[in-house]
Short mmCIF file of C-alpha atoms and ligand atoms in Angstrom, two decimals:
data_model
loop_
_atom_site.label_atom_id
_atom_site.label_comp_id
_atom_site.label_asym_id
_atom_site.label_seq_id
_atom_site.Cartn_x
_atom_site.Cartn_y
_atom_site.Cartn_z
CA UNK A 1181 31.19 -30.16 -2.13
CA UNK A 1182 34.73 -29.94 -3.61
CA UNK A 1183 35.63 -33.35 -2.25
CA UNK A 1184 32.76 -35.10 -3.90
CA UNK A 1185 33.96 -35.16 -7.49
CA UNK A 1186 37.28 -36.48 -6.42
CA UNK A 1187 35.57 -39.34 -4.58
CA UNK A 1188 33.29 -40.07 -7.56
CA UNK A 1189 36.35 -39.94 -9.85
CA UNK A 1190 38.22 -42.33 -7.59
CA UNK A 1191 35.37 -44.79 -7.82
CA UNK A 1192 35.32 -44.48 -11.61
CA UNK A 1193 38.97 -45.17 -11.76
CA UNK A 1194 38.62 -48.28 -9.65
CA UNK A 1195 35.99 -49.62 -12.08
CA UNK A 1196 37.99 -49.09 -15.23
CA UNK A 1197 41.23 -50.31 -13.80
CA UNK A 1198 39.61 -53.57 -12.54
CA UNK A 1199 38.37 -54.05 -16.01
CA UNK A 1200 41.66 -53.39 -17.78
CA UNK A 1201 43.63 -55.38 -15.24
CA UNK A 1202 41.53 -58.42 -15.99
CA UNK A 1203 41.66 -58.20 -19.69
CA UNK A 1204 44.97 -56.48 -20.47
CA UNK A 1205 47.11 -57.36 -17.40
CA UNK A 1206 47.66 -60.77 -15.85
CA UNK A 1207 45.02 -62.50 -17.93
CA UNK A 1208 46.29 -61.36 -21.34
CA UNK A 1209 48.68 -64.27 -22.10
CA UNK A 1210 45.99 -66.77 -21.56
CA UNK A 1211 43.41 -65.38 -23.99
CA UNK A 1212 46.16 -64.91 -26.59
CA UNK A 1213 47.32 -68.46 -26.17
CA UNK A 1214 43.83 -69.70 -25.96
CA UNK A 1215 42.72 -68.01 -29.15
CA UNK A 1216 45.55 -69.51 -31.15
CA UNK A 1217 44.82 -72.94 -29.60
CA UNK A 1218 41.15 -72.50 -30.32
CA UNK A 1219 41.80 -72.03 -33.99
CA UNK A 1220 43.73 -75.36 -34.20
CA UNK A 1221 41.31 -77.31 -31.92
CA UNK A 1222 38.55 -79.14 -33.79
CA UNK A 1223 34.91 -78.37 -32.97
CA UNK A 1224 34.46 -81.72 -31.22
CA UNK A 1225 36.93 -80.76 -28.53
CA UNK A 1226 34.77 -77.87 -27.25
CA UNK A 1227 35.13 -79.27 -23.71
CA UNK A 1228 38.92 -79.23 -23.81
CA UNK A 1229 40.80 -77.69 -20.84
CA UNK A 1230 42.08 -74.65 -22.73
CA UNK A 1231 38.61 -73.76 -24.05
CA UNK A 1232 37.25 -74.02 -20.48
CA UNK A 1233 39.98 -71.72 -19.21
CA UNK A 1234 39.17 -69.13 -21.83
CA UNK A 1235 35.46 -69.20 -20.99
CA UNK A 1236 36.18 -68.89 -17.27
CA UNK A 1237 38.55 -65.97 -17.77
CA UNK A 1238 35.86 -64.09 -19.77
CA UNK A 1239 33.20 -64.98 -17.20
CA UNK A 1240 35.29 -63.68 -14.36
CA UNK A 1241 36.06 -60.49 -16.24
CA UNK A 1242 32.37 -60.01 -16.87
CA UNK A 1243 31.46 -60.66 -13.17
CA UNK A 1244 34.11 -58.29 -11.92
CA UNK A 1245 32.93 -55.55 -14.28
CA UNK A 1246 29.34 -55.92 -13.23
CA UNK A 1247 30.23 -55.80 -9.51
CA UNK A 1248 32.45 -52.76 -10.05
CA UNK A 1249 29.63 -51.03 -11.97
CA UNK A 1250 27.16 -51.75 -9.16
CA UNK A 1251 29.56 -50.41 -6.50
CA UNK A 1252 30.08 -47.31 -8.55
CA UNK A 1253 26.33 -46.63 -8.96
CA UNK A 1254 25.78 -47.28 -5.30
CA UNK A 1255 28.45 -44.92 -4.11
CA UNK A 1256 27.84 -42.04 -6.46
CA UNK A 1257 24.05 -41.96 -5.65
CA UNK A 1258 24.88 -42.21 -1.98
CA UNK A 1259 26.91 -38.95 -2.14
CA UNK A 1260 24.11 -36.98 -3.63
CA UNK A 1261 21.61 -37.88 -0.98
CA UNK A 1262 21.77 -36.08 2.36
CA UNK A 1263 22.46 -39.22 4.34
CA UNK A 1264 21.25 -42.68 3.18
CA UNK A 1265 22.09 -45.60 5.43
CA UNK A 1266 24.82 -48.06 4.54
CA UNK A 1267 27.59 -45.56 3.73
CA UNK A 1268 31.07 -46.88 4.44
CA UNK A 1269 33.28 -45.43 7.11
CA UNK A 1270 35.56 -43.34 4.86
CA UNK A 1271 32.57 -41.60 3.29
CA UNK A 1272 30.96 -40.91 6.70
CA UNK A 1273 34.16 -39.37 7.93
CA UNK A 1274 34.37 -37.17 4.74
CA UNK A 1275 30.80 -35.92 5.23
CA UNK A 1276 31.51 -35.19 8.88
CA UNK A 1277 34.56 -33.14 7.88
CA UNK A 1278 32.45 -31.21 5.40
CA UNK A 1279 29.85 -30.41 8.01
CA UNK A 1280 32.57 -29.26 10.42
CA UNK A 1281 34.01 -26.91 7.78
CA UNK A 1282 30.53 -25.47 7.14
CA UNK A 1283 29.79 -24.78 10.86
CA UNK A 1284 33.24 -23.19 11.36
CA UNK A 1285 32.25 -20.56 8.88
CA UNK A 1286 29.19 -19.54 11.05
CA UNK A 1287 29.71 -18.45 14.62
CA UNK A 1288 27.98 -21.16 16.73
CA UNK A 1289 26.12 -18.70 18.83
CA UNK A 1290 24.14 -17.27 15.89
CA UNK A 1291 23.66 -20.59 14.24
CA UNK A 1292 20.63 -21.30 16.37
CA UNK A 1293 19.11 -17.96 15.23
CA UNK A 1294 19.48 -19.14 11.62
CA UNK A 1295 16.51 -21.40 12.32
CA UNK A 1296 14.34 -18.24 11.95
CA UNK A 1297 12.30 -18.42 8.82
CA UNK A 1298 10.63 -15.26 7.60
CA UNK A 1299 7.04 -15.93 6.61
CA UNK A 1300 5.76 -14.51 3.31
CA UNK A 1301 2.17 -13.89 2.54
CA UNK A 1302 1.12 -16.26 -0.34
CA UNK A 1303 -0.13 -14.55 -3.46
CA UNK A 1304 -1.70 -17.73 -4.98
CA UNK A 1305 -2.92 -15.89 -8.11
CA UNK A 1306 -3.84 -12.33 -9.22
CA UNK A 1307 -7.29 -11.46 -7.77
CA UNK A 1308 -7.05 -14.05 -5.03
CA UNK A 1309 -8.80 -12.81 -1.82
CA UNK A 1310 -7.80 -13.73 1.69
CA UNK A 1311 -9.78 -12.75 4.73
CA UNK A 1312 -7.85 -11.66 7.83
CA UNK A 1313 -9.02 -10.24 11.18
CA UNK A 1314 -6.53 -7.53 12.07
CA UNK A 1315 -8.76 -5.50 14.48
CA UNK A 1316 -11.73 -6.58 16.66
CA UNK A 1317 -15.09 -6.79 14.88
CA UNK A 1318 -13.69 -6.28 11.46
CA UNK A 1319 -12.58 -8.61 8.66
CA UNK A 1320 -10.07 -7.25 6.19
CA UNK A 1321 -9.83 -8.55 2.61
CA UNK A 1322 -6.36 -8.92 1.14
CA UNK A 1323 -6.40 -9.12 -2.65
CA UNK A 1324 -3.40 -10.17 -4.65
CA UNK A 1325 -2.61 -7.50 -7.19
CA UNK A 1326 0.48 -9.13 -8.76
CA UNK A 1327 2.87 -11.99 -8.21
CA UNK A 1328 5.95 -10.18 -9.59
CA UNK A 1329 6.31 -8.29 -7.35
CA UNK A 1330 4.32 -10.10 -4.65
CA UNK A 1331 1.85 -7.24 -4.16
CA UNK A 1332 -1.40 -6.96 -2.17
CA UNK A 1333 -4.13 -4.44 -1.59
CA UNK A 1334 -6.29 -4.06 1.57
CA UNK A 1335 -9.15 -1.60 1.45
CA UNK A 1336 -10.08 0.10 4.71
CA UNK A 1337 -6.83 -0.90 6.45
CA UNK A 1338 -6.94 2.31 8.32
CA UNK A 1339 -10.10 3.98 9.56
CA UNK A 1340 -11.03 7.55 8.55
CA UNK A 1341 -10.11 8.70 12.09
CA UNK A 1342 -6.70 7.06 11.92
CA UNK A 1343 -6.01 8.75 8.61
CA UNK A 1344 -6.94 12.08 10.05
CA UNK A 1345 -4.78 11.66 13.15
CA UNK A 1346 -1.77 10.64 11.11
CA UNK A 1347 -2.05 13.64 8.78
CA UNK A 1348 -2.54 15.99 11.82
CA UNK A 1349 0.49 14.57 13.70
CA UNK A 1350 2.61 14.98 10.56
CA UNK A 1351 1.43 18.54 10.13
CA UNK A 1352 2.20 19.37 13.69
CA UNK A 1353 5.71 17.94 13.45
CA UNK A 1354 6.28 19.81 10.15
CA UNK A 1355 7.16 18.41 6.76
CA UNK A 1356 10.40 19.08 4.91
CA UNK A 1357 11.26 18.93 1.19
CA UNK A 1358 11.76 15.33 0.17
CA UNK A 1359 14.51 16.34 -2.21
CA UNK A 1360 16.67 19.41 -2.32
CA UNK A 1361 17.19 21.17 -5.58
CA UNK A 1362 20.83 20.38 -6.19
CA UNK A 1363 22.51 17.34 -4.80
CA UNK A 1364 26.02 16.24 -4.96
CA UNK A 1365 27.82 13.07 -4.03
CA UNK A 1366 27.46 11.28 -7.35
CA UNK A 1367 30.80 12.82 -8.34
CA UNK A 1368 32.55 11.28 -5.38
CA UNK A 1369 31.19 7.90 -6.17
CA UNK A 1370 32.43 8.16 -9.74
CA UNK A 1371 35.92 9.10 -8.43
CA UNK A 1372 35.89 6.27 -5.99
CA UNK A 1373 34.94 3.79 -8.79
CA UNK A 1374 37.90 5.18 -10.66
CA UNK A 1375 36.54 4.53 -14.17
CA UNK A 1376 38.03 6.15 -17.32
CA UNK A 1377 35.74 7.77 -19.94
CA UNK A 1378 36.42 4.77 -22.20
CA UNK A 1379 35.30 2.30 -19.54
CA UNK A 1380 32.21 4.29 -18.79
CA UNK A 1381 31.49 4.60 -22.59
CA UNK A 1382 31.80 0.80 -22.96
CA UNK A 1383 29.52 0.16 -20.02
CA UNK A 1384 26.87 2.46 -21.35
CA UNK A 1385 27.11 1.16 -24.94
CA UNK A 1386 24.63 -1.67 -24.42
CA UNK A 1387 24.44 -2.78 -28.08
CA UNK A 1388 28.17 -2.25 -28.50
CA UNK A 1389 27.91 -0.34 -31.79
CA UNK A 1390 30.48 2.26 -30.78
CA UNK A 1391 27.82 4.99 -30.46
CA UNK A 1392 25.73 6.09 -27.46
CA UNK A 1393 22.06 6.29 -28.32
CA UNK A 1394 19.95 8.64 -26.08
CA UNK A 1395 18.29 5.74 -24.27
CA UNK A 1396 21.68 4.13 -23.56
CA UNK A 1397 22.76 7.32 -21.62
CA UNK A 1398 19.34 7.63 -19.92
CA UNK A 1399 19.14 4.01 -18.82
CA UNK A 1400 22.04 4.64 -16.40
CA UNK A 1401 21.97 8.42 -15.94
CA UNK A 1402 18.29 9.26 -15.82
CA UNK A 1403 19.06 10.96 -12.58
CA UNK A 1404 21.73 13.68 -12.62
CA UNK A 1405 22.24 15.35 -9.27
CA UNK A 1406 18.72 14.46 -8.36
CA UNK A 1407 17.38 15.80 -11.64
CA UNK A 1408 15.25 13.66 -13.89
CA UNK A 1409 16.33 13.76 -17.46
CA UNK A 1410 13.96 13.21 -20.32
CA UNK A 1411 15.28 12.43 -23.90
CA UNK A 1412 14.50 16.06 -24.80
CA UNK A 1413 16.43 17.40 -21.85
CA UNK A 1414 19.42 15.35 -22.85
CA UNK A 1415 19.16 16.62 -26.44
CA UNK A 1416 19.03 20.13 -25.08
CA UNK A 1417 22.18 19.44 -23.02
CA UNK A 1418 24.00 18.07 -26.12
CA UNK A 1419 23.14 21.24 -27.98
CA UNK A 1420 24.00 23.54 -25.10
CA UNK A 1421 27.36 21.93 -24.56
CA UNK A 1422 27.96 21.44 -28.29
CA UNK A 1423 28.97 17.88 -27.81
CA UNK A 1424 26.91 16.27 -30.59
CA UNK A 1425 28.94 17.74 -33.43
CA UNK A 1426 27.07 16.00 -36.26
CA UNK A 1427 23.82 16.43 -34.50
CA UNK A 1428 22.66 12.93 -35.18
CA UNK A 1429 21.59 12.27 -31.55
CA UNK A 1430 24.33 9.74 -31.11
CA UNK A 1431 27.58 10.21 -29.26
CA UNK A 1432 30.90 8.80 -30.34
CA UNK A 1433 33.64 8.22 -27.76
CA UNK A 1434 35.23 11.51 -28.83
CA UNK A 1435 31.98 13.31 -28.35
CA UNK A 1436 31.32 11.53 -25.08
CA UNK A 1437 34.61 12.82 -23.67
CA UNK A 1438 33.22 16.41 -23.94
CA UNK A 1439 30.30 15.46 -21.81
CA UNK A 1440 32.11 15.54 -18.45
CA UNK A 1441 30.15 15.42 -15.22
CA UNK A 1442 31.28 19.04 -14.51
CA UNK A 1443 29.94 20.32 -17.75
CA UNK A 1444 26.63 18.50 -17.07
CA UNK A 1445 26.23 20.10 -13.63
CA UNK A 1446 27.23 23.57 -14.83
CA UNK A 1447 24.75 23.41 -17.66
CA UNK A 1448 21.90 22.35 -15.32
CA UNK A 1449 22.68 25.09 -12.79
CA UNK A 1450 22.90 27.72 -15.39
CA UNK A 1451 19.67 26.78 -17.02
CA UNK A 1452 17.81 26.48 -13.65
CA UNK A 1453 15.75 23.57 -12.51
CA UNK A 1454 12.05 23.44 -11.64
CA UNK A 1455 10.53 21.24 -8.96
CA UNK A 1456 8.73 19.19 -11.65
CA UNK A 1457 12.13 18.12 -12.90
CA UNK A 1458 13.15 16.50 -9.71
CA UNK A 1459 13.01 12.73 -9.09
CA UNK A 1460 10.70 13.31 -6.20
CA UNK A 1461 8.41 16.39 -5.74
CA UNK A 1462 6.89 16.14 -2.32
CA UNK A 1463 7.34 16.93 1.37
CA UNK A 1464 7.63 14.42 4.16
CA UNK A 1465 8.26 13.83 7.81
CA UNK A 1466 8.89 10.80 10.13
CA UNK A 1467 6.65 9.73 13.04
CA UNK A 1468 8.01 7.54 15.80
CA UNK A 1469 5.86 4.54 16.58
CA UNK A 1470 7.37 3.05 19.68
CA UNK A 1471 6.43 3.23 23.33
CA UNK A 1472 5.07 6.60 24.30
CA UNK A 1473 3.99 7.45 20.73
CA UNK A 1474 0.37 8.34 19.88
CA UNK A 1475 -1.87 5.28 20.32
CA UNK A 1476 -2.98 5.39 16.69
CA UNK A 1477 0.68 5.10 15.57
CA UNK A 1478 1.31 2.19 17.91
CA UNK A 1479 -1.90 0.50 16.67
CA UNK A 1480 -0.78 0.82 13.08
CA UNK A 1481 2.55 -0.70 13.82
CA UNK A 1482 0.88 -3.57 15.65
CA UNK A 1483 -1.49 -4.11 12.64
CA UNK A 1484 1.43 -4.18 10.19
CA UNK A 1485 3.07 -6.87 12.35
CA UNK A 1486 -0.05 -9.00 12.23
CA UNK A 1487 -0.48 -8.45 8.55
CA UNK A 1488 3.08 -9.42 7.58
CA UNK A 1489 3.42 -12.07 10.31
CA UNK A 1490 7.00 -11.00 10.83
CA UNK A 1491 8.64 -11.17 14.25
CA UNK A 1492 7.57 -8.05 16.18
CA UNK A 1493 11.30 -7.34 16.87
CA UNK A 1494 11.92 -6.70 13.23
CA UNK A 1495 8.94 -4.33 12.85
CA UNK A 1496 9.92 -2.52 16.10
CA UNK A 1497 13.50 -1.97 14.86
CA UNK A 1498 12.38 -0.68 11.44
CA UNK A 1499 12.29 2.94 10.32
CA UNK A 1500 9.59 5.12 11.80
CA UNK A 1501 6.47 5.92 9.71
CA UNK A 1502 7.21 8.25 6.87
CA UNK A 1503 4.24 10.58 6.06
CA UNK A 1504 4.41 12.22 2.59
CA UNK A 1505 2.36 15.10 1.11
CA UNK A 1506 2.26 15.86 -2.56
CA UNK A 1507 0.82 19.19 -3.77
CA UNK A 1508 -0.98 19.46 -7.06
CA UNK A 1509 1.72 18.70 -9.66
CA UNK A 1510 3.64 16.53 -7.28
CA UNK A 1511 5.08 13.14 -8.32
CA UNK A 1512 7.65 10.53 -7.57
CA UNK A 1513 9.32 8.90 -10.51
CA UNK A 1514 9.68 5.13 -10.52
CA UNK A 1515 12.25 3.79 -8.13
CA UNK A 1516 13.05 0.93 -5.77
CA UNK A 1517 12.55 1.46 -2.11
CA UNK A 1518 15.49 -0.80 -1.55
CA UNK A 1519 18.96 -1.34 -3.03
CA UNK A 1520 20.33 -4.35 -4.84
CA UNK A 1521 22.28 -7.03 -2.93
CA UNK A 1522 26.03 -7.06 -3.62
CA UNK A 1523 28.73 -8.54 -1.33
CA UNK A 1524 30.10 -5.08 -0.73
CA UNK A 1525 26.84 -3.38 0.00
CA UNK A 1526 25.94 -2.44 3.54
CA UNK A 1527 22.46 -1.69 4.78
CA UNK A 1528 21.84 1.67 6.38
CA UNK A 1529 20.06 0.23 9.38
CA UNK A 1530 22.73 -2.30 10.30
CA UNK A 1531 25.71 -0.11 9.39
CA UNK A 1532 26.84 0.07 13.00
CA UNK A 1533 27.06 -3.72 13.12
CA UNK A 1534 28.95 -4.03 9.88
CA UNK A 1535 32.70 -4.74 10.22
CA UNK A 1536 34.05 -2.70 7.37
CA UNK A 1537 33.25 0.72 6.00
CA UNK A 1538 31.92 0.52 2.44
CA UNK A 1539 31.24 3.12 -0.32
CA UNK A 1540 27.93 1.31 -1.09
CA UNK A 1541 25.28 1.91 1.44
CA UNK A 1542 21.56 1.36 0.75
CA UNK A 1543 18.25 1.05 2.46
CA UNK A 1544 17.35 -2.54 3.02
CA UNK A 1545 13.57 -2.54 3.12
CA UNK A 1546 12.21 -6.11 2.85
CA UNK A 1547 8.58 -4.93 2.82
CA UNK A 1548 6.87 -1.66 1.92
CA UNK A 1549 3.43 -0.97 3.38
CA UNK A 1550 1.98 2.13 1.73
CA UNK A 1551 -1.10 3.71 3.23
CA UNK A 1552 -3.35 6.23 1.44
CA UNK A 1553 -4.45 8.82 3.94
CA UNK A 1554 -6.83 10.64 1.58
CA UNK A 1555 -8.59 10.07 -1.66
CA UNK A 1556 -6.98 12.04 -4.45
CA UNK A 1557 -9.23 14.06 -6.70
CA UNK A 1558 -7.14 13.62 -9.85
CA UNK A 1559 -4.07 11.44 -10.57
CA UNK A 1560 -1.71 10.40 -7.81
CA UNK A 1561 -2.04 6.66 -8.40
CA UNK A 1562 0.81 4.39 -7.52
CA UNK A 1563 2.29 2.88 -10.69
CA UNK A 1564 4.10 -0.40 -11.02
CA UNK A 1565 5.48 -0.18 -14.55
CA UNK A 1566 6.68 -3.77 -14.92
CA UNK A 1567 4.41 -5.68 -12.50
CA UNK A 1568 3.83 -9.26 -13.84
CA UNK A 1569 5.62 -8.29 -17.03
CA UNK A 1570 6.79 -11.57 -18.50
CA UNK A 1571 9.44 -10.06 -20.77
CA UNK A 1572 10.89 -7.47 -18.51
CA UNK A 1573 14.33 -6.19 -19.34
CA UNK A 1574 15.96 -3.09 -17.86
CA UNK A 1575 16.76 -1.87 -21.33
CA UNK A 1576 13.14 -1.93 -22.36
CA UNK A 1577 12.15 0.72 -19.84
CA UNK A 1578 12.94 3.32 -22.39
CA UNK A 1579 11.68 2.56 -25.89
CA UNK A 1580 10.98 4.87 -28.75
CA UNK A 1581 11.34 7.84 -26.48
CA UNK A 1582 8.82 6.40 -23.98
CA UNK A 1583 10.38 6.13 -20.56
CA UNK A 1584 8.19 3.82 -18.46
CA UNK A 1585 9.84 5.18 -15.32
CA UNK A 1586 8.62 8.72 -15.94
CA UNK A 1587 5.42 9.02 -13.82
CA UNK A 1588 4.70 12.51 -15.08
CA UNK A 1589 4.25 11.39 -18.62
CA UNK A 1590 3.82 7.61 -18.92
CA UNK A 1591 1.79 6.40 -15.85
CA UNK A 1592 -1.02 5.13 -18.14
CA UNK A 1593 1.53 2.77 -19.81
CA UNK A 1594 2.35 1.09 -16.52
CA UNK A 1595 1.29 -2.44 -16.20
CA UNK A 1596 -0.42 -1.81 -12.92
CA UNK A 1597 -1.80 1.36 -11.23
CA UNK A 1598 -3.31 1.54 -7.72
CA UNK A 1599 -5.89 4.24 -7.11
CA UNK A 1600 -5.21 6.45 -4.14
CA UNK A 1601 -8.25 5.83 -1.89
CA UNK A 1602 -8.56 6.94 1.81
CA UNK A 1603 -7.71 4.08 4.27
CA UNK A 1604 -6.45 1.63 1.68
CA UNK A 1605 -3.06 0.00 2.14
CA UNK A 1606 -0.93 -1.74 -0.40
CA UNK A 1607 2.11 -3.80 0.51
CA UNK A 1608 4.79 -5.69 -1.41
CA UNK A 1609 8.11 -7.46 -1.01
CA UNK A 1610 11.09 -5.60 -2.32
CA UNK A 1611 13.23 -8.73 -2.12
CA UNK A 1612 12.69 -12.39 -3.18
CA UNK A 1613 13.10 -15.15 -0.69
CA UNK A 1614 16.52 -16.89 -0.67
CA UNK A 1615 14.64 -20.17 -0.54
CA UNK A 1616 15.99 -20.85 2.95
CA UNK A 1617 13.64 -18.60 4.85
CA UNK A 1618 15.73 -15.45 4.67
CA UNK A 1619 15.93 -12.45 2.37
CA UNK A 1620 17.23 -13.11 -1.12
CA UNK A 1621 17.86 -10.99 -4.23
CA UNK A 1622 16.22 -7.67 -4.84
CA UNK A 1623 12.92 -8.10 -6.78
CA UNK A 1624 13.52 -5.93 -9.88
CA UNK A 1625 9.67 -6.05 -10.59
CA UNK A 1626 9.07 -3.97 -7.34
CA UNK A 1627 9.80 -0.83 -9.32
CA UNK A 1628 7.12 1.74 -8.59
CA UNK A 1629 6.33 5.50 -8.44
CA UNK A 1630 3.81 8.10 -7.59
CA UNK A 1631 1.97 9.42 -10.67
CA UNK A 1632 1.57 13.17 -11.01
CA UNK A 1633 -1.23 14.67 -8.91
CA UNK A 1634 -3.45 16.51 -11.44
CA UNK A 1635 -6.03 17.74 -8.96
CA UNK A 1636 -5.96 18.34 -5.16
CA UNK A 1637 -3.29 17.06 -2.78
CA UNK A 1638 -2.17 13.51 -1.89
CA UNK A 1639 -1.22 12.21 1.49
CA UNK A 1640 0.42 8.76 1.90
CA UNK A 1641 2.48 7.06 4.60
CA UNK A 1642 5.19 4.45 4.20
CA UNK A 1643 6.00 1.72 6.74
CA UNK A 1644 9.22 0.04 5.70
CA UNK A 1645 10.30 -3.14 7.37
CA UNK A 1646 14.12 -3.30 7.41
CA UNK A 1647 15.88 -6.55 7.19
CA UNK A 1648 19.54 -7.08 6.18
CA UNK A 1649 19.88 -9.74 3.49
CA UNK A 1650 23.10 -10.65 5.25
CA UNK A 1651 21.68 -12.75 8.09
CA UNK A 1652 24.78 -12.49 10.26
CA UNK A 1653 24.79 -8.68 10.06
CA UNK A 1654 21.12 -8.51 11.01
CA UNK A 1655 21.75 -10.82 14.01
CA UNK A 1656 24.79 -8.82 15.08
CA UNK A 1657 22.77 -5.58 14.87
CA UNK A 1658 20.01 -6.96 16.94
CA UNK A 1659 22.49 -8.12 19.58
CA UNK A 1660 24.07 -4.68 19.54
CA UNK A 1661 20.79 -2.75 20.03
CA UNK A 1662 19.51 -5.21 22.61
CA UNK A 1663 22.74 -4.70 24.71
CA UNK A 1664 22.05 -8.02 26.25
CA UNK A 1665 24.15 -11.14 26.24
CA UNK A 1666 23.24 -12.86 23.01
CA UNK A 1667 21.73 -16.05 24.47
CA UNK A 1668 19.43 -14.42 27.00
CA UNK A 1669 15.79 -13.42 26.74
CA UNK A 1670 14.84 -14.95 23.45
CA UNK A 1671 11.26 -14.53 22.56
CA UNK A 1672 9.12 -17.08 20.88
CA UNK A 1673 10.37 -16.06 17.46
CA UNK A 1674 13.88 -17.02 18.42
CA UNK A 1675 15.13 -13.42 17.96
CA UNK A 1676 16.67 -11.57 20.86
CA UNK A 1677 14.46 -9.04 22.68
CA UNK A 1678 15.66 -5.40 22.76
CA UNK A 1679 14.52 -1.99 23.88
CA UNK A 1680 13.35 0.52 21.34
CA UNK A 1681 16.06 2.56 19.64
CA UNK A 1682 13.75 5.14 18.12
CA UNK A 1683 12.95 6.65 21.49
CA UNK A 1684 14.60 9.96 20.59
CA UNK A 1685 12.75 10.49 17.44
C1 OGA B 360 7.39 6.26 -1.83
C2 OGA B 360 6.54 5.92 -2.94
C3 OGA B 360 4.30 6.06 -3.95
C4 OGA B 360 3.17 6.98 -3.96
O1 OGA B 360 7.03 7.19 -1.08
O2 OGA B 360 8.47 5.68 -1.72
O3 OGA B 360 6.82 5.15 -3.71
O4 OGA B 360 2.18 6.64 -4.58
N1 OGA B 360 5.31 6.45 -3.02
O5 OGA B 360 3.25 8.08 -3.36
CA1 CA B 361 25.10 2.08 -28.74
FE1 FE2 B 362 8.62 4.06 -3.01
#
């Protein structure tokens, strides 16, 4: 790539220099002489020798310019195409060198694996229905719910019996609190980032007016130590810590300095926290789905593989099934199941295969398949606040005190809500495609949450399919867990076979 402009520039220079040489260089004395002669020559001697010379010189200059222009157009368009015939030797050599440089960046052994292209189910348009046979004697209907994120619904994905077995197995194993009351760790991250209060203030001050409005703080700090902050909570904290001296609901830099992370935490601990104030108010457990697991769990995994059309290796190597139970009053505020893609981020599932340790580790869940194991009597829908929102902007998630991510208060303002109905499954892509058949950027529109359960209990299960957006890391990880020489035993998907790593679960 970097060589191409030089090449094009070189061609341009050739064109202009050939023009200037002809007119200003060796040919200049003649036109000058000719023009003075021409003035003195009467019209009748138009066929004189000097007049002929002048005409011929201009004619040649013109021809040379046209040829140069044609050559320039020919070469510069030839460079943009992948490989048109008729390229000269120098250019061919240059292309060859570029290709070599590119392949040196990728280890040759994994390059063949790069041919793998992850299929994506097509959404076509909202309301589009696709029929698919996932189990014998049954046709499932897959309805597109939104295109941003790419989201589908499949009624009756699980049978009543399957729902019952999954809930019983989870019950047997025992569920644990999804979120503990007080968490730490955020403090360490802030230290690691090494930001001064001024720097943080500037980052938070979205409209750069030198004041922090409530929503500017909440956009980035809605979650403090696992606690969900509402605008009223924040106001209460300001009052409790006496930071907002002029009580105008805005913080100046001086006032912001008083709002240290320590003070924040001390205040929350002193005041006490209720379960309803947590980000996630539920209990959950994990069920292994590999060889030796209950047949229903293996069947579900198999069905998910068919539904997503992904290589079975990827589904097998993904997290176990997560079963979640919400009591009445339970909720899960809007969140992403997966983290954003930055060069320094490592995925939890491929961490072993990553070369360097990194402070940023995140779940890389390409797809979420969410199953409803019971029909909820009241509330408990899954909300997608910004699904198919044409004018989505992170800043707009809190407006006029309405926080669209708050699923206890504002679920009805979400763009899309899915009713919790026994046996139904929804699935969506948490990442876009990179356009080359692999995982691309995080899909910001995949934001979702569980609305508060107003009556009864709610049981769901999550099947996450983990794929590292860094192709090389995913390939290395698969080699590692397969413990086989990398070129052996490739299945029809081109991905190396492996034994199951979740056996101990
Ligand atoms: C989750 C989740 C939604 C729901 O468990 O990650 O988003 O409706 N659940 O329970
Ligand atoms: Ca501001
Ligand atoms: Fe989720």
